Structures are given as C-alpha cells and as structure tokens.
mmCIF file of N, CA and C in Angstrom:
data_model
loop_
_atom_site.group_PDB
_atom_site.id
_atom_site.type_symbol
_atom_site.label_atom_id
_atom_site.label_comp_id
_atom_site.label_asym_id
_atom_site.label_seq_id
_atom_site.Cartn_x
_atom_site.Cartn_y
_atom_site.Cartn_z
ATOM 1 N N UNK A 30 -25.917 37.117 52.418
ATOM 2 C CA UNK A 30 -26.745 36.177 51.706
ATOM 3 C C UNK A 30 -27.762 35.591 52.682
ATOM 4 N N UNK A 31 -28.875 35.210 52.279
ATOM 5 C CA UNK A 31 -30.429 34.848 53.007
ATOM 6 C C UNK A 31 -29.717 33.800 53.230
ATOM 7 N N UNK A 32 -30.214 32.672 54.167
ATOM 8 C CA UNK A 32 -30.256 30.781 54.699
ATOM 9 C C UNK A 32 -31.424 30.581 55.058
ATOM 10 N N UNK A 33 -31.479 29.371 54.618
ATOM 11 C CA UNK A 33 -32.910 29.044 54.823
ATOM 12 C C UNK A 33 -32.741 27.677 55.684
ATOM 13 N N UNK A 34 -33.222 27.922 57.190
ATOM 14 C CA UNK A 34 -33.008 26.785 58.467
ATOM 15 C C UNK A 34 -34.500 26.132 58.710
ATOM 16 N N UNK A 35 -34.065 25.378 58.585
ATOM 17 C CA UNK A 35 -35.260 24.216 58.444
ATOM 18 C C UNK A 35 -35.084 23.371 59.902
ATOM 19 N N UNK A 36 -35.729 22.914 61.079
ATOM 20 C CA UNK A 36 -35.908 22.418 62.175
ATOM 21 C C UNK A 36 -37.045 21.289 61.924
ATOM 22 N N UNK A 37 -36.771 20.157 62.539
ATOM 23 C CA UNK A 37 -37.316 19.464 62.398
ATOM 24 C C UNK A 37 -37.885 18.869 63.379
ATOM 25 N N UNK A 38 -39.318 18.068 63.732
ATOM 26 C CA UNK A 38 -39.377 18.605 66.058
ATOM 27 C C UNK A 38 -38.845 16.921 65.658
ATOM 28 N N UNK A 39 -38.915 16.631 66.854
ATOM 29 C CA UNK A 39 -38.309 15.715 67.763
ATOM 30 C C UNK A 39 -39.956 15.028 67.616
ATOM 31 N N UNK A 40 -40.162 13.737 68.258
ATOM 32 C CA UNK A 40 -41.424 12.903 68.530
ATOM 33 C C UNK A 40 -41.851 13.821 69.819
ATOM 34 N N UNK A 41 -43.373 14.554 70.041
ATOM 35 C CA UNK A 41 -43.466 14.875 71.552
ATOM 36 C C UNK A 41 -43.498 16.038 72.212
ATOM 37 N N UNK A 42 -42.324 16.505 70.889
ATOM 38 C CA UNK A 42 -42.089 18.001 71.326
ATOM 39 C C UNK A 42 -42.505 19.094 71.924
ATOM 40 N N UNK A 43 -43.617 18.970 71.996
ATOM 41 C CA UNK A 43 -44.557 20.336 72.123
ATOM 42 C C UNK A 43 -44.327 20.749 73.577
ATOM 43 N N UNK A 44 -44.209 19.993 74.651
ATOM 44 C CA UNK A 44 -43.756 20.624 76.242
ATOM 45 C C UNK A 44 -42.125 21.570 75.919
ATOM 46 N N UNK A 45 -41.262 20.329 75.158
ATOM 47 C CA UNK A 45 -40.208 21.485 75.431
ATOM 48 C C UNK A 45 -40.272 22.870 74.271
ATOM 49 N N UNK A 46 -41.219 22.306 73.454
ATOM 50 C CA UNK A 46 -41.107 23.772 72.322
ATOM 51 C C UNK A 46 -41.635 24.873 73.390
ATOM 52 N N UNK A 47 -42.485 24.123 74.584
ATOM 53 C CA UNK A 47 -43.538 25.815 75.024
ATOM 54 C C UNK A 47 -42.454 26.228 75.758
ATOM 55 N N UNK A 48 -41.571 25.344 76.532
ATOM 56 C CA UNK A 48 -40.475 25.640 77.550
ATOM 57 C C UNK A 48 -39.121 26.834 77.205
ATOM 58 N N UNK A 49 -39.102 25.908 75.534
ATOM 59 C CA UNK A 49 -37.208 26.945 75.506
ATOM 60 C C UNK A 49 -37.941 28.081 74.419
ATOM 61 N N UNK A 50 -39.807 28.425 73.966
ATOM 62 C CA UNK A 50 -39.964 29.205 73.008
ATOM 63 C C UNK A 50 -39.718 30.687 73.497
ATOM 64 N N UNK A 51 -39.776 31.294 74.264
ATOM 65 C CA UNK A 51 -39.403 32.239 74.823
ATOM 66 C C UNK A 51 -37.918 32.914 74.630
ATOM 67 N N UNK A 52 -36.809 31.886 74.874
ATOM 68 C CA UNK A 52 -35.121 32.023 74.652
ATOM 69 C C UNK A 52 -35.454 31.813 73.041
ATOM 70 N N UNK A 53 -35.797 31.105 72.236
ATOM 71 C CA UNK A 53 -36.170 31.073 70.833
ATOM 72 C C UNK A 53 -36.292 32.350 69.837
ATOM 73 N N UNK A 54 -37.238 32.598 70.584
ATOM 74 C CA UNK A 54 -38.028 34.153 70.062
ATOM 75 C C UNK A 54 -37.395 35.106 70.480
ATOM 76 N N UNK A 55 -36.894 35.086 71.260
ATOM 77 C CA UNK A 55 -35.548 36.596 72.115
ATOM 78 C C UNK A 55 -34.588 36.203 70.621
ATOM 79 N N UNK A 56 -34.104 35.047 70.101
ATOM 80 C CA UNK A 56 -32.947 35.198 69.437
ATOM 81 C C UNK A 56 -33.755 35.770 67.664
ATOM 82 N N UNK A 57 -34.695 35.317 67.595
ATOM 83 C CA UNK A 57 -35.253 35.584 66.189
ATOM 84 C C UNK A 57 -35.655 37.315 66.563
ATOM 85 N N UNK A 58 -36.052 38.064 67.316
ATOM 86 C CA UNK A 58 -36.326 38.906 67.471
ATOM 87 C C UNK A 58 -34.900 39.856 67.259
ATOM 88 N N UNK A 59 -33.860 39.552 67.812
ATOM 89 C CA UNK A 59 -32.431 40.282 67.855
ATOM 90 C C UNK A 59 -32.881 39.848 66.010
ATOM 91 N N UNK A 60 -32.556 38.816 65.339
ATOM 92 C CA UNK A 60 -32.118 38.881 63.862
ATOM 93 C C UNK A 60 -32.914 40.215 63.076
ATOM 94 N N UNK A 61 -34.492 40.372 63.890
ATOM 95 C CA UNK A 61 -35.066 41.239 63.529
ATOM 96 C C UNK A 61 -34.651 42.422 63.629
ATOM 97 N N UNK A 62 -34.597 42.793 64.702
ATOM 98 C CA UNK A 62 -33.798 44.253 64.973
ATOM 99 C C UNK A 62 -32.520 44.260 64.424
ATOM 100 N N UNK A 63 -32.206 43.655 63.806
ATOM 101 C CA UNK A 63 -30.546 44.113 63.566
ATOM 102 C C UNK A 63 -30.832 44.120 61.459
ATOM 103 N N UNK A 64 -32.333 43.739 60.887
ATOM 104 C CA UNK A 64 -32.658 43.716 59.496
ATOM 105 C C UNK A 64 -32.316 42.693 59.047
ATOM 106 N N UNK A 65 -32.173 41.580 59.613
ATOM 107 C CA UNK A 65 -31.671 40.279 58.862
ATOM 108 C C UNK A 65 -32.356 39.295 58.721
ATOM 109 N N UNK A 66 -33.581 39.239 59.429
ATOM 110 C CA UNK A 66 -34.856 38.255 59.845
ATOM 111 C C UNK A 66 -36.129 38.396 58.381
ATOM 112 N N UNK A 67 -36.166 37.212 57.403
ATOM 113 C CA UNK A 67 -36.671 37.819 56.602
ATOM 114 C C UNK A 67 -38.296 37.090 56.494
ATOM 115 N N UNK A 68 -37.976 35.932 57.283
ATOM 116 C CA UNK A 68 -39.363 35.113 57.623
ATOM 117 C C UNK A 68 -39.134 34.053 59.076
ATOM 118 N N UNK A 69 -39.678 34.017 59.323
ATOM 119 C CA UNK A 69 -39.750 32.723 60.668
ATOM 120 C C UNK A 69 -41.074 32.450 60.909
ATOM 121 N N UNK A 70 -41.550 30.732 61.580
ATOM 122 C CA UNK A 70 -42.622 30.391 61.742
ATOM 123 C C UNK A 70 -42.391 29.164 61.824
ATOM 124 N N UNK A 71 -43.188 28.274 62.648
ATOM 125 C CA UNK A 71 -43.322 26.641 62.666
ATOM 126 C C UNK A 71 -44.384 26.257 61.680
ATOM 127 N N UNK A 72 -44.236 24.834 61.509
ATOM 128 C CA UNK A 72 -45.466 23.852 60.689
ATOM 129 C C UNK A 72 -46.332 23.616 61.787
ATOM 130 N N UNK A 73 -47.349 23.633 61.585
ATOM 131 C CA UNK A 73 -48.468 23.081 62.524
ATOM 132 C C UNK A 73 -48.365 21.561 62.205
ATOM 133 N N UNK A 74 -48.756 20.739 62.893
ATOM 134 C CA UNK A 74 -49.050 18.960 62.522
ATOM 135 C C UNK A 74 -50.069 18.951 62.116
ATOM 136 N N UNK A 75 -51.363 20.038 62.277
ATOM 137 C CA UNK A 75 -52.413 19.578 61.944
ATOM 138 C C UNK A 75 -52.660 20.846 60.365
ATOM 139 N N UNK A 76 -53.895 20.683 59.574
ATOM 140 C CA UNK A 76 -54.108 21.703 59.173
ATOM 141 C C UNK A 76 -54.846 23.023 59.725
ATOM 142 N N UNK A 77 -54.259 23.839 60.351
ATOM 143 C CA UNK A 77 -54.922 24.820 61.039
ATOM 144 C C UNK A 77 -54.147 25.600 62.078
ATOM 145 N N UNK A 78 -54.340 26.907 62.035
ATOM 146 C CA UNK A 78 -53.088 27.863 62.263
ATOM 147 C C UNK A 78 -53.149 27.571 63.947
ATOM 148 N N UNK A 79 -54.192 27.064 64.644
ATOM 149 C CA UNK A 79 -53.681 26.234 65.898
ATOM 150 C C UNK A 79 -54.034 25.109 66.327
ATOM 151 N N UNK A 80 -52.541 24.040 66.283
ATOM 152 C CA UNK A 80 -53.080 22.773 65.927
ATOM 153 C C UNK A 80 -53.264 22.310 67.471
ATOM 154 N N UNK A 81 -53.629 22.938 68.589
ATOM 155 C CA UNK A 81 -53.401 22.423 70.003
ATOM 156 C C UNK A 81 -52.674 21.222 70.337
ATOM 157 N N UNK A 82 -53.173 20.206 70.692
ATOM 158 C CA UNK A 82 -52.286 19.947 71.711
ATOM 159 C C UNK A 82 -51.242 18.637 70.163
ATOM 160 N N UNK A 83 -51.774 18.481 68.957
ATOM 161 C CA UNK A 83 -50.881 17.760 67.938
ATOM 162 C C UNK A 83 -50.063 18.701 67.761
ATOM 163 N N UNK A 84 -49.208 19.603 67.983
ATOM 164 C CA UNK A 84 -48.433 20.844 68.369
ATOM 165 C C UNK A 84 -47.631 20.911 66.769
ATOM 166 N N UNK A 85 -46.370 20.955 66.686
ATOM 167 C CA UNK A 85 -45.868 21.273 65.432
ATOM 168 C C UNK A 85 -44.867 20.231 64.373
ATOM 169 N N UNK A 86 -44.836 19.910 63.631
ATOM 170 C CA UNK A 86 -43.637 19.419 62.991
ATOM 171 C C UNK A 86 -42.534 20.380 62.579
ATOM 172 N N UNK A 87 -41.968 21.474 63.038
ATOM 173 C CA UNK A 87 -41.118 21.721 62.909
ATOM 174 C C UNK A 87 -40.964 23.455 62.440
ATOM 175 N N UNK A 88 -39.919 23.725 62.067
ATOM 176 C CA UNK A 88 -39.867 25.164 61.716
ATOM 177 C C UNK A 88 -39.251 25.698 60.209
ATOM 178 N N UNK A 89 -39.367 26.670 60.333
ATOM 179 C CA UNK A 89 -38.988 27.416 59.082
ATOM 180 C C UNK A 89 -37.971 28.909 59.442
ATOM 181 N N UNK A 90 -36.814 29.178 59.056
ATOM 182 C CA UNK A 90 -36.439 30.424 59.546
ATOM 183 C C UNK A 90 -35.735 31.332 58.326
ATOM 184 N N UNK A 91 -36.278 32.326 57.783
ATOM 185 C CA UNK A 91 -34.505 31.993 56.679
ATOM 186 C C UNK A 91 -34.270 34.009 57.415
ATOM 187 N N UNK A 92 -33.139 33.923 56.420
ATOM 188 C CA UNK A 92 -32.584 35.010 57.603
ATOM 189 C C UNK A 92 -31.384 35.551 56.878
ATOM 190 N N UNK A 93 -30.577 36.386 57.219
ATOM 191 C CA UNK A 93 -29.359 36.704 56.469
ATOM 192 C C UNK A 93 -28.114 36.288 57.266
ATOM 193 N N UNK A 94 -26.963 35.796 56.800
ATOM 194 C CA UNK A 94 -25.848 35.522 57.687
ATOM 195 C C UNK A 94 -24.413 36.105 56.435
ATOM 196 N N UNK A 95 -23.655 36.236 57.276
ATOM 197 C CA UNK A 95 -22.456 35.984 56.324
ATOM 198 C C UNK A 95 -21.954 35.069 55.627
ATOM 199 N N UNK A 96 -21.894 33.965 55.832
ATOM 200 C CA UNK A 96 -22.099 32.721 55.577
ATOM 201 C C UNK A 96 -22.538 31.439 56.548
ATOM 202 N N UNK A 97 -22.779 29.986 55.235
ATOM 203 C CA UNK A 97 -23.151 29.217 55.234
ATOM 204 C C UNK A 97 -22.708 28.121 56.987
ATOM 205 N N UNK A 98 -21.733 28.641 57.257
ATOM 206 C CA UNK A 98 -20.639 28.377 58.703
ATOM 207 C C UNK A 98 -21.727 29.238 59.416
ATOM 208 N N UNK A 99 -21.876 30.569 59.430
ATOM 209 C CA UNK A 99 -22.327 31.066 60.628
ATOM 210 C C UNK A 99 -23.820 31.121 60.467
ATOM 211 N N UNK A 100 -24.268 30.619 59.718
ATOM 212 C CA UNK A 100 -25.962 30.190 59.565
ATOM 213 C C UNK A 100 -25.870 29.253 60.296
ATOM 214 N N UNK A 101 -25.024 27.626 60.080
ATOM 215 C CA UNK A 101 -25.274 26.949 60.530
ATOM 216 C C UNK A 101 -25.050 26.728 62.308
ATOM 217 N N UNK A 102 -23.945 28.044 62.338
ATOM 218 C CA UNK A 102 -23.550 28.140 64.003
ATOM 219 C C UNK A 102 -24.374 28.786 64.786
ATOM 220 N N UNK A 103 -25.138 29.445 63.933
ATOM 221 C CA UNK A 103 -25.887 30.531 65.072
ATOM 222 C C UNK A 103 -27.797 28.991 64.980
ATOM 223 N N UNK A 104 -27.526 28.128 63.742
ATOM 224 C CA UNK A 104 -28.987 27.687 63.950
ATOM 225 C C UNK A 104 -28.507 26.278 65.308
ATOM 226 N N UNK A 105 -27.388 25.988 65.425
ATOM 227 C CA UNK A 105 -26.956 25.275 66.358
ATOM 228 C C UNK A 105 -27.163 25.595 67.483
ATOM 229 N N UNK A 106 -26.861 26.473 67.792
ATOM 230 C CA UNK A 106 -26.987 27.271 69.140
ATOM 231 C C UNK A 106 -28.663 27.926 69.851
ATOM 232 N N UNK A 107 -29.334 27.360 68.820
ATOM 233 C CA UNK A 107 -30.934 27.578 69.006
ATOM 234 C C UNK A 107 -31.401 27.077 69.964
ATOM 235 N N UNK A 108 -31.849 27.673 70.981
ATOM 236 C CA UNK A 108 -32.657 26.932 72.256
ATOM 237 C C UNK A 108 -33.035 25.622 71.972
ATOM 238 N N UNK A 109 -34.206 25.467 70.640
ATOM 239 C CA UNK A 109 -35.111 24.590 70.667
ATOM 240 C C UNK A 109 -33.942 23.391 70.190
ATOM 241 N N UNK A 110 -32.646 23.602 69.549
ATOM 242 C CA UNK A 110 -31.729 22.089 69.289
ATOM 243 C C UNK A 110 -31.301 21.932 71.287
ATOM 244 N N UNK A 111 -30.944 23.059 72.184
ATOM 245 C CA UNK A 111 -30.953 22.795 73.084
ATOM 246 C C UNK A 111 -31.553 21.975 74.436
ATOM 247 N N UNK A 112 -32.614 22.226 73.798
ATOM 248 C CA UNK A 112 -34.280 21.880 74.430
ATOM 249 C C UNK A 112 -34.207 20.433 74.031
ATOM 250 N N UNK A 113 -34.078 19.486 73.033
ATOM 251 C CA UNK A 113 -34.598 18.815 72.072
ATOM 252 C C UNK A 113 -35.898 18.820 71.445
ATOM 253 N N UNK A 114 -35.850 19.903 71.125
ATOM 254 C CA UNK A 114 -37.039 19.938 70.347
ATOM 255 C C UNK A 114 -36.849 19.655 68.876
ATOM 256 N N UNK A 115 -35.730 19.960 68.508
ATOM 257 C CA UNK A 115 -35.559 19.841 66.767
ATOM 258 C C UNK A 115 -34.698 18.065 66.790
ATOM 259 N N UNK A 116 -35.101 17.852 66.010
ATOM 260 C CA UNK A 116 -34.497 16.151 66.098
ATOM 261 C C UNK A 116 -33.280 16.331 64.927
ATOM 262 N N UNK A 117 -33.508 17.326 64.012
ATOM 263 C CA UNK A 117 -32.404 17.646 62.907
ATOM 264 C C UNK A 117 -32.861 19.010 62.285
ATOM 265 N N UNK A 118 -31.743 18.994 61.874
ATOM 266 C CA UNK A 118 -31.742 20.946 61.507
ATOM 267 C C UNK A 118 -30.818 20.631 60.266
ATOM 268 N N UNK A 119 -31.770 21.327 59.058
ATOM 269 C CA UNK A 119 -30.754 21.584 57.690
ATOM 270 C C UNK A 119 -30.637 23.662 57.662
ATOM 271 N N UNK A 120 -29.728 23.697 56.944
ATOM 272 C CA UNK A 120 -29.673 24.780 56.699
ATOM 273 C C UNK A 120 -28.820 24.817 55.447
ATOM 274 N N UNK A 121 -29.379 25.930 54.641
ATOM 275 C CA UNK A 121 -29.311 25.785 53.099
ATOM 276 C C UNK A 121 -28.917 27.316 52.599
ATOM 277 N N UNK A 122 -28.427 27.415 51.494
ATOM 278 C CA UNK A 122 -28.893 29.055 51.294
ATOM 279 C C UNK A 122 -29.532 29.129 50.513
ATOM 280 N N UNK A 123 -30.075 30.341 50.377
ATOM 281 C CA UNK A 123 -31.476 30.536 49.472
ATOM 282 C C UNK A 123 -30.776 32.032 48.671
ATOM 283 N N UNK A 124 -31.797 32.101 47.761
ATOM 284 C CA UNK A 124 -31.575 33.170 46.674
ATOM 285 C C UNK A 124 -33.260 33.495 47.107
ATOM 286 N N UNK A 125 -33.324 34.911 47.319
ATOM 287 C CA UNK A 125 -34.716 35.833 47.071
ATOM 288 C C UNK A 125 -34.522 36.374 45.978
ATOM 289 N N UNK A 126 -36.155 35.993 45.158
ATOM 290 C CA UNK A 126 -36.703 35.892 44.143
ATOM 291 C C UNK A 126 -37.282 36.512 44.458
ATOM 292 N N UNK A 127 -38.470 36.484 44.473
ATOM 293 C CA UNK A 127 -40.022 37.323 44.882
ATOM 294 C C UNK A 127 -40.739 37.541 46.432
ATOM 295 N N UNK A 128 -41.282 38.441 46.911
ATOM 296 C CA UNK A 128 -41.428 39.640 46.481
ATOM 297 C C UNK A 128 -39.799 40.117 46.372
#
C-alpha cells in the first residue's frame, strides 16, 4: 500500500536541509530502485520552483511500504528528522486514484 509522508521544516532550515540532502536523496533513490518511490519533492516558501535563500516549508514523499509501522519507521529514520530539519512528520496512507 502507497503512504503519503508529509515533513514539515523546522524555523531556518535551509543550512541543515543543504547539509543532510545528500543522505536524504541516497534513501529516496534506493525506494526508487527497488519500484516503490511513487512521488517525492519539497514545498518551496516562496512561489517559484527556486525559492533561494526563503528555502522550503517542507516535503512531500508518498511511496509504498508494507505498512503504516514501517512507513512511519523508515520516515523516522530520515536524515532530514535527523538533521532537524523537519519540526514534525505525519504519515498517512493514501489510495492511488489517478493517473
């Protein structure tokens, strides 16, 4: 079943988002290669696909897990909650609808 992980930044964030995005993207990239990665991407703060230095409010990931436990264990274990970059993290499951 898809989850849909929602990150939320922290006040500031943007030094440690550039810091732990690298360990970030290594882990969304494995979800990819393995067919389970079905969208990922941050909010910009501003309107505009680069908001420089007003950096992001947060993220978007949804993805496939076995369950609702190991969605929420593997979005725990995310660099950027490591980093403090996410100030809170929901994770939900989702039903794909369209496409």
């Amino acid at each position: 079943m898809y989850y849909v992980i929602i990150g939320q930044d922290a006040a500031d964030s943007l030094p440690r988002r550039q810091q732990a995005r690298p360990a970030h993207l290594e882990r969304l990239e494995a979800l990819k290669r393995e067919g389970r990665l079905l969208l990922a991407g941050p909010f910009p703060a501003t309107d505009s696909p680069d908001p420089g230095p007003a950096g992001f409010s947060g993220s978007l990931i949804v993805a496939e897990f076995e369950s609702l436990a190991a969605a929420e264990a593997w979005a725990q274990a995310d660099p950027y909650v490591a980093a403090g970059v996410y100030a809170a993290v929901d994770v939900r499951p989702f039903k794909r609808v369209l496409p």
